[in-house]
PDB file of C-alpha atoms in Angstrom:
ATOM      1  CA  MET A   1      76.112  83.318 121.338  1.00  0.00           C
ATOM      2  CA  LYS A   2      79.144  84.800 120.044  1.00  0.00           C
ATOM      3  CA  LYS A   3      79.394  82.702 117.316  1.00  0.00           C
ATOM      4  CA  LEU A   4      75.529  82.987 116.014  1.00  0.00           C
ATOM      5  CA  ILE A   5      75.627  86.924 116.150  1.00  0.00           C
ATOM      6  CA  PHE A   6      79.148  86.672 114.182  1.00  0.00           C
ATOM      7  CA  THR A   7      77.355  83.914 111.988  1.00  0.00           C
ATOM      8  CA  ILE A   8      74.314  86.482 111.337  1.00  0.00           C
ATOM      9  CA  ILE A   9      76.640  89.734 110.727  1.00  0.00           C
ATOM     10  CA  LEU A  10      78.564  87.602 108.117  1.00  0.00           C
ATOM     11  CA  GLY A  11      75.660  86.397 106.394  1.00  0.00           C
ATOM     12  CA  SER A  12      73.912  89.874 106.157  1.00  0.00           C
ATOM     13  CA  THR A  13      77.088  91.321 105.162  1.00  0.00           C
ATOM     14  CA  MET A  14      77.313  88.677 102.445  1.00  0.00           C
ATOM     15  CA  ALA A  15      73.784  90.173 101.330  1.00  0.00           C
ATOM     16  CA  PHE A  16      74.902  93.641 100.541  1.00  0.00           C
ATOM     17  CA  GLY A  17      75.464  94.843  97.097  1.00  0.00           C
ATOM     18  CA  ALA A  18      78.836  95.994  95.548  1.00  0.00           C
ATOM     19  CA  SER A  19      78.877  99.253  97.100  1.00  0.00           C
ATOM     20  CA  ALA A  20      78.634  97.838 100.598  1.00  0.00           C
ATOM     21  CA  GLN A  21      82.038  96.995 100.789  1.00  0.00           C
ATOM     22  CA  ILE A  22      83.253 100.404 100.223  1.00  0.00           C
ATOM     23  CA  GLN A  23      81.204 102.380 102.693  1.00  0.00           C
ATOM     24  CA  LYS A  24      82.358 104.504 105.379  1.00  0.00           C
ATOM     25  CA  GLY A  25      83.771 102.985 108.763  1.00  0.00           C
ATOM     26  CA  ASN A  26      84.458  99.498 106.791  1.00  0.00           C
ATOM     27  CA  VAL A  27      87.959  97.797 106.945  1.00  0.00           C
ATOM     28  CA  MET A  28      89.810  96.570 104.076  1.00  0.00           C
ATOM     29  CA  MET A  29      92.713  93.842 104.417  1.00  0.00           C
ATOM     30  CA  GLY A  30      94.793  92.054 102.101  1.00  0.00           C
ATOM     31  CA  ALA A  31      97.370  91.935  99.677  1.00  0.00           C
ATOM     32  CA  ASN A  32      98.859  92.252  96.197  1.00  0.00           C
ATOM     33  CA  LEU A  33     101.578  89.544  94.349  1.00  0.00           C
ATOM     34  CA  SER A  34     103.358  90.972  91.474  1.00  0.00           C
ATOM     35  CA  ASP A  35     106.765  89.911  89.600  1.00  0.00           C
ATOM     36  CA  ILE A  36     106.266  86.055  90.245  1.00  0.00           C
ATOM     37  CA  SER A  37     108.473  84.250  88.245  1.00  0.00           C
ATOM     38  CA  LEU A  38     110.538  81.163  88.353  1.00  0.00           C
ATOM     39  CA  GLY A  39     113.061  80.445  85.534  1.00  0.00           C
ATOM     40  CA  LEU A  40     113.626  76.856  84.718  1.00  0.00           C
ATOM     41  CA  ASP A  41     116.283  77.310  82.376  1.00  0.00           C
ATOM     42  CA  LYS A  42     119.325  79.021  83.121  1.00  0.00           C
ATOM     43  CA  PRO A  43     119.893  81.616  84.452  1.00  0.00           C
ATOM     44  CA  ASN A  44     117.593  79.859  87.090  1.00  0.00           C
ATOM     45  CA  LEU A  45     115.949  83.211  88.273  1.00  0.00           C
ATOM     46  CA  PHE A  46     113.305  83.344  91.187  1.00  0.00           C
ATOM     47  CA  GLN A  47     111.343  86.715  91.602  1.00  0.00           C
ATOM     48  CA  LEU A  48     108.487  87.465  94.070  1.00  0.00           C
ATOM     49  CA  LYS A  49     106.800  90.867  95.760  1.00  0.00           C
ATOM     50  CA  ILE A  50     104.403  90.910  98.044  1.00  0.00           C
ATOM     51  CA  ASN A  51     102.497  93.550  99.179  1.00  0.00           C
ATOM     52  CA  PRO A  52     100.341  93.324 102.105  1.00  0.00           C
ATOM     53  CA  LYS A  53      97.708  96.460 103.120  1.00  0.00           C
ATOM     54  CA  ALA A  54      95.059  97.455 105.372  1.00  0.00           C
ATOM     55  CA  ALA A  55      92.833 100.736 105.142  1.00  0.00           C
ATOM     56  CA  TRP A  56      89.830 101.982 106.762  1.00  0.00           C
ATOM     57  CA  PHE A  57      87.128 103.535 104.834  1.00  0.00           C
ATOM     58  CA  ILE A  58      86.726 107.140 106.247  1.00  0.00           C
ATOM     59  CA  GLN A  59      84.108 107.827 103.666  1.00  0.00           C
ATOM     60  CA  ASP A  60      82.283 106.063 100.805  1.00  0.00           C
ATOM     61  CA  GLY A  61      84.513 105.018  98.317  1.00  0.00           C
ATOM     62  CA  MET A  62      87.709 106.714  99.981  1.00  0.00           C
ATOM     63  CA  ALA A  63      89.969 104.675 102.551  1.00  0.00           C
ATOM     64  CA  VAL A  64      93.513 105.370 103.958  1.00  0.00           C
ATOM     65  CA  GLY A  65      95.838 103.239 105.521  1.00  0.00           C
ATOM     66  CA  GLY A  66      99.219 101.357 105.314  1.00  0.00           C
ATOM     67  CA  GLU A  67     101.124  99.158 103.499  1.00  0.00           C
ATOM     68  CA  VAL A  68     104.200  96.900 103.608  1.00  0.00           C
ATOM     69  CA  GLN A  69     106.558  96.077 100.525  1.00  0.00           C
ATOM     70  CA  LEU A  70     108.644  92.821 100.393  1.00  0.00           C
ATOM     71  CA  GLY A  71     110.542  91.842  97.461  1.00  0.00           C
ATOM     72  CA  VAL A  72     113.068  89.293  96.699  1.00  0.00           C
ATOM     73  CA  VAL A  73     115.100  88.591  93.267  1.00  0.00           C
ATOM     74  CA  SER A  74     117.650  85.484  93.271  1.00  0.00           C
ATOM     75  CA  GLN A  75     119.422  84.478  90.555  1.00  0.00           C
ATOM     76  CA  LYS A  76     122.031  81.538  90.403  1.00  0.00           C
ATOM     77  CA  GLY A  77     125.429  83.270  89.725  1.00  0.00           C
ATOM     78  CA  VAL A  78     124.558  86.603  90.354  1.00  0.00           C
ATOM     79  CA  GLY A  79     123.086  86.761  93.989  1.00  0.00           C
ATOM     80  CA  THR A  80     120.004  87.900  95.773  1.00  0.00           C
ATOM     81  CA  SER A  81     118.433  91.309  95.430  1.00  0.00           C
ATOM     82  CA  PHE A  82     116.018  92.914  98.031  1.00  0.00           C
ATOM     83  CA  THR A  83     113.515  95.382  97.766  1.00  0.00           C
ATOM     84  CA  TYR A  84     111.613  96.811 101.293  1.00  0.00           C
ATOM     85  CA  GLY A  85     109.270  99.616 102.001  1.00  0.00           C
ATOM     86  CA  ILE A  86     106.707 100.621 104.770  1.00  0.00           C
ATOM     87  CA  GLY A  87     104.073 103.613 104.107  1.00  0.00           C
ATOM     88  CA  ALA A  88     100.905 105.499 104.117  1.00  0.00           C
ATOM     89  CA  LEU A  89      98.334 104.397 101.335  1.00  0.00           C
ATOM     90  CA  GLY A  90      95.317 106.165  99.989  1.00  0.00           C
ATOM     91  CA  ARG A  91      92.504 104.706  97.673  1.00  0.00           C
ATOM     92  CA  TYR A  92      89.651 106.076  95.986  1.00  0.00           C
ATOM     93  CA  TYR A  93      86.902 103.943  94.192  1.00  0.00           C
ATOM     94  CA  GLY A  94      85.098 105.498  91.132  1.00  0.00           C
ATOM     95  CA  ALA A  95      81.312 105.656  92.004  1.00  0.00           C
ATOM     96  CA  THR A  96      80.322 104.213  88.100  1.00  0.00           C
ATOM     97  CA  GLY A  97      82.065 102.997  85.082  1.00  0.00           C
ATOM     98  CA  ALA A  98      83.160  99.363  85.911  1.00  0.00           C
ATOM     99  CA  ASN A  99      80.203  98.285  87.115  1.00  0.00           C
ATOM    100  CA  GLU A 100      78.621  98.821  83.675  1.00  0.00           C
ATOM    101  CA  VAL A 101      81.133  96.763  82.135  1.00  0.00           C
ATOM    102  CA  VAL A 102      81.637  93.767  84.639  1.00  0.00           C
ATOM    103  CA  LYS A 103      78.707  93.531  87.314  1.00  0.00           C
ATOM    104  CA  ASN A 104      80.106  93.859  90.956  1.00  0.00           C
ATOM    105  CA  SER A 105      83.314  95.542  90.034  1.00  0.00           C
ATOM    106  CA  ARG A 106      84.881  98.959  90.498  1.00  0.00           C
ATOM    107  CA  PHE A 107      87.861 101.048  89.077  1.00  0.00           C
ATOM    108  CA  PHE A 108      89.920 102.375  91.728  1.00  0.00           C
ATOM    109  CA  GLY A 109      92.786 104.839  91.853  1.00  0.00           C
ATOM    110  CA  GLU A 110      95.923 104.107  94.819  1.00  0.00           C
ATOM    111  CA  ALA A 111      98.844 106.374  95.875  1.00  0.00           C
ATOM    112  CA  THR A 112     101.297 105.517  98.286  1.00  0.00           C
ATOM    113  CA  VAL A 113     103.935 107.401 100.202  1.00  0.00           C
ATOM    114  CA  GLY A 114     106.859 106.044 102.557  1.00  0.00           C
ATOM    115  CA  PHE A 115     110.273 104.694 103.285  1.00  0.00           C
ATOM    116  CA  GLN A 116     111.514 102.553 100.811  1.00  0.00           C
ATOM    117  CA  GLY A 117     114.520 100.750  99.079  1.00  0.00           C
ATOM    118  CA  ILE A 118     115.783  98.835  96.404  1.00  0.00           C
ATOM    119  CA  ASN A 119     119.191  96.748  97.055  1.00  0.00           C
ATOM    120  CA  PRO A 120     120.210  94.916  93.767  1.00  0.00           C
ATOM    121  CA  ALA A 121     122.689  92.430  94.039  1.00  0.00           C
ATOM    122  CA  GLY A 122     124.918  93.873  91.553  1.00  0.00           C
ATOM    123  CA  GLY A 123     124.394  97.667  90.951  1.00  0.00           C
ATOM    124  CA  GLY A 124     123.184 101.062  92.373  1.00  0.00           C
ATOM    125  CA  THR A 125     120.982 100.961  95.756  1.00  0.00           C
ATOM    126  CA  THR A 126     118.361 103.615  96.578  1.00  0.00           C
ATOM    127  CA  ASN A 127     116.810 103.988  99.832  1.00  0.00           C
ATOM    128  CA  GLY A 128     114.826 106.972 101.046  1.00  0.00           C
ATOM    129  CA  LEU A 129     111.310 108.242 100.042  1.00  0.00           C
ATOM    130  CA  GLY A 130     109.303 106.100  97.908  1.00  0.00           C
ATOM    131  CA  PHE A 131     106.121 106.870  96.381  1.00  0.00           C
ATOM    132  CA  SER A 132     103.715 105.382  93.927  1.00  0.00           C
ATOM    133  CA  PHE A 133     100.144 105.797  92.041  1.00  0.00           C
ATOM    134  CA  GLY A 134      98.476 103.754  89.406  1.00  0.00           C
ATOM    135  CA  PRO A 135      94.888 102.519  88.431  1.00  0.00           C
ATOM    136  CA  GLY A 136      93.182  99.506  89.406  1.00  0.00           C
ATOM    137  CA  PHE A 137      90.301  97.204  88.917  1.00  0.00           C
ATOM    138  CA  THR A 138      88.345  94.879  91.856  1.00  0.00           C
ATOM    139  CA  TYR A 139      86.245  92.381  90.774  1.00  0.00           C
ATOM    140  CA  PHE A 140      83.942  91.203  93.922  1.00  0.00           C
ATOM    141  CA  VAL A 141      83.898  87.598  93.907  1.00  0.00           C
ATOM    142  CA  THR A 142      81.395  87.615  97.028  1.00  0.00           C
ATOM    143  CA  SER A 143      80.251  90.770  98.777  1.00  0.00           C
ATOM    144  CA  THR A 144      83.365  90.595 101.184  1.00  0.00           C
ATOM    145  CA  ILE A 145      86.300  89.481  98.841  1.00  0.00           C
ATOM    146  CA  GLY A 146      87.590  91.299  96.032  1.00  0.00           C
ATOM    147  CA  LEU A 147      89.955  90.150  92.970  1.00  0.00           C
ATOM    148  CA  GLU A 148      91.909  93.096  91.761  1.00  0.00           C
ATOM    149  CA  ALA A 149      94.381  94.161  89.245  1.00  0.00           C
ATOM    150  CA  LEU A 150      96.593  96.960  89.685  1.00  0.00           C
ATOM    151  CA  LEU A 151      99.236  98.732  87.393  1.00  0.00           C
ATOM    152  CA  LYS A 152     101.328 101.506  89.446  1.00  0.00           C
ATOM    153  CA  TYR A 153     104.272 103.638  89.042  1.00  0.00           C
ATOM    154  CA  ASN A 154     107.032 103.336  91.485  1.00  0.00           C
ATOM    155  CA  GLY A 155     110.120 105.582  92.634  1.00  0.00           C
ATOM    156  CA  VAL A 156     112.261 106.179  94.962  1.00  0.00           C
ATOM    157  CA  VAL A 157     114.310 109.259  95.862  1.00  0.00           C
ATOM    158  CA  GLY A 158     116.991 109.030  98.403  1.00  0.00           C
ATOM    159  CA  PHE A 159     120.492 108.206  99.098  1.00  0.00           C
ATOM    160  CA  GLY A 160     122.800 105.198  98.029  1.00  0.00           C
ATOM    161  CA  SER A 161     124.778 104.732  94.919  1.00  0.00           C
ATOM    162  CA  SER A 162     122.033 105.716  92.695  1.00  0.00           C
ATOM    163  CA  THR A 163     119.934 108.780  94.179  1.00  0.00           C
ATOM    164  CA  TYR A 164     116.435 107.875  92.072  1.00  0.00           C
ATOM    165  CA  SER A 165     115.102 104.583  91.060  1.00  0.00           C
ATOM    166  CA  ASN A 166     111.849 103.623  89.462  1.00  0.00           C
ATOM    167  CA  TYR A 167     109.834 101.185  88.005  1.00  0.00           C
ATOM    168  CA  LEU A 168     106.096 100.003  86.798  1.00  0.00           C
ATOM    169  CA  ALA A 169     104.414  96.915  88.631  1.00  0.00           C
ATOM    170  CA  LEU A 170     101.542  95.013  87.651  1.00  0.00           C
ATOM    171  CA  GLY A 171     100.379  93.329  90.896  1.00  0.00           C
ATOM    172  CA  VAL A 172      97.124  91.051  91.235  1.00  0.00           C
ATOM    173  CA  GLY A 173      95.727  90.261  94.563  1.00  0.00           C
ATOM    174  CA  PHE A 174      92.825  90.155  96.697  1.00  0.00           C
ATOM    175  CA  GLN A 175      91.012  92.542  99.482  1.00  0.00           C
ATOM    176  CA  ILE A 176      88.579  91.320 102.154  1.00  0.00           C
ATOM    177  CA  TYR A 177      86.110  94.062 103.117  1.00  0.00           C
ATOM    178  CA  LEU A 178      84.758  93.553 106.915  1.00  0.00           C
ATOM    179  CA  PRO A 179      82.164  95.687 108.177  1.00  0.00           C
ATOM    180  CA  GLY A 180      83.205  98.288 110.741  1.00  0.00           C
ATOM    181  CA  LYS A 181      81.609  98.738 114.067  1.00  0.00           C
ATOM    182  CA  SER A 182      78.944 101.235 112.696  1.00  0.00           C
ATOM    183  CA  THR A 183      78.182  98.768 109.909  1.00  0.00           C
ATOM    184  CA  ALA A 184      77.837  95.886 112.216  1.00  0.00           C
ATOM    185  CA  LYS A 185      75.729  97.752 114.614  1.00  0.00           C
ATOM    186  CA  LYS A 186      73.460  98.695 111.963  1.00  0.00           C
ATOM    187  CA  VAL A 187      72.977  94.747 110.699  1.00  0.00           C
ATOM    188  CA  GLN A 188      72.405  94.049 114.489  1.00  0.00           C
ATOM    189  CA  ARG A 189      69.598  96.992 114.285  1.00  0.00           C
ATOM    190  CA  ASP A 190      67.972  95.448 111.252  1.00  0.00           C
ATOM    191  CA  MET A 191      67.936  92.039 112.629  1.00  0.00           C
ATOM    192  CA  LYS A 192      65.855  92.920 115.458  1.00  0.00           C
TER     193      LYS A 192
END
């Protein structure tokens, strides 16, 4: 019976339009990937950053939640560098604009603040208050899955051998939009 109810809820959710994903009470989960590279020639560089996140929509188009940042850069002869962080996340989806350019899409702005560290193999480390902000674009492949691109300015202010570090990051990723309890209950009422 639970599988049947879940299937009905999932199927009904898939029938919603592009705005249903960002309704109050829904949940967003996913990850962004950035700086992916694998050097085939010398100096044999490998680089990857992953940024899992989860947020809850406190009102239509506005979500708050948290994120984790994990990154590694490894280069033969130089060593391995690490970046890490954990913090709060805020995201706001614009009401119009992107949907007029590409159907089933939205522009959004994202900002974060939390604890972050940048520890290069050779050079100045910075650990402390991390913050980031920037614009993004989501294309909803289905009513519950969005592919996105996000350009963010990232800064870290703190202690270490360097007191300030900053960089721009272009990330691509996906988000899964799940109905919250109120949306699931509404779908169940509509199905009766």
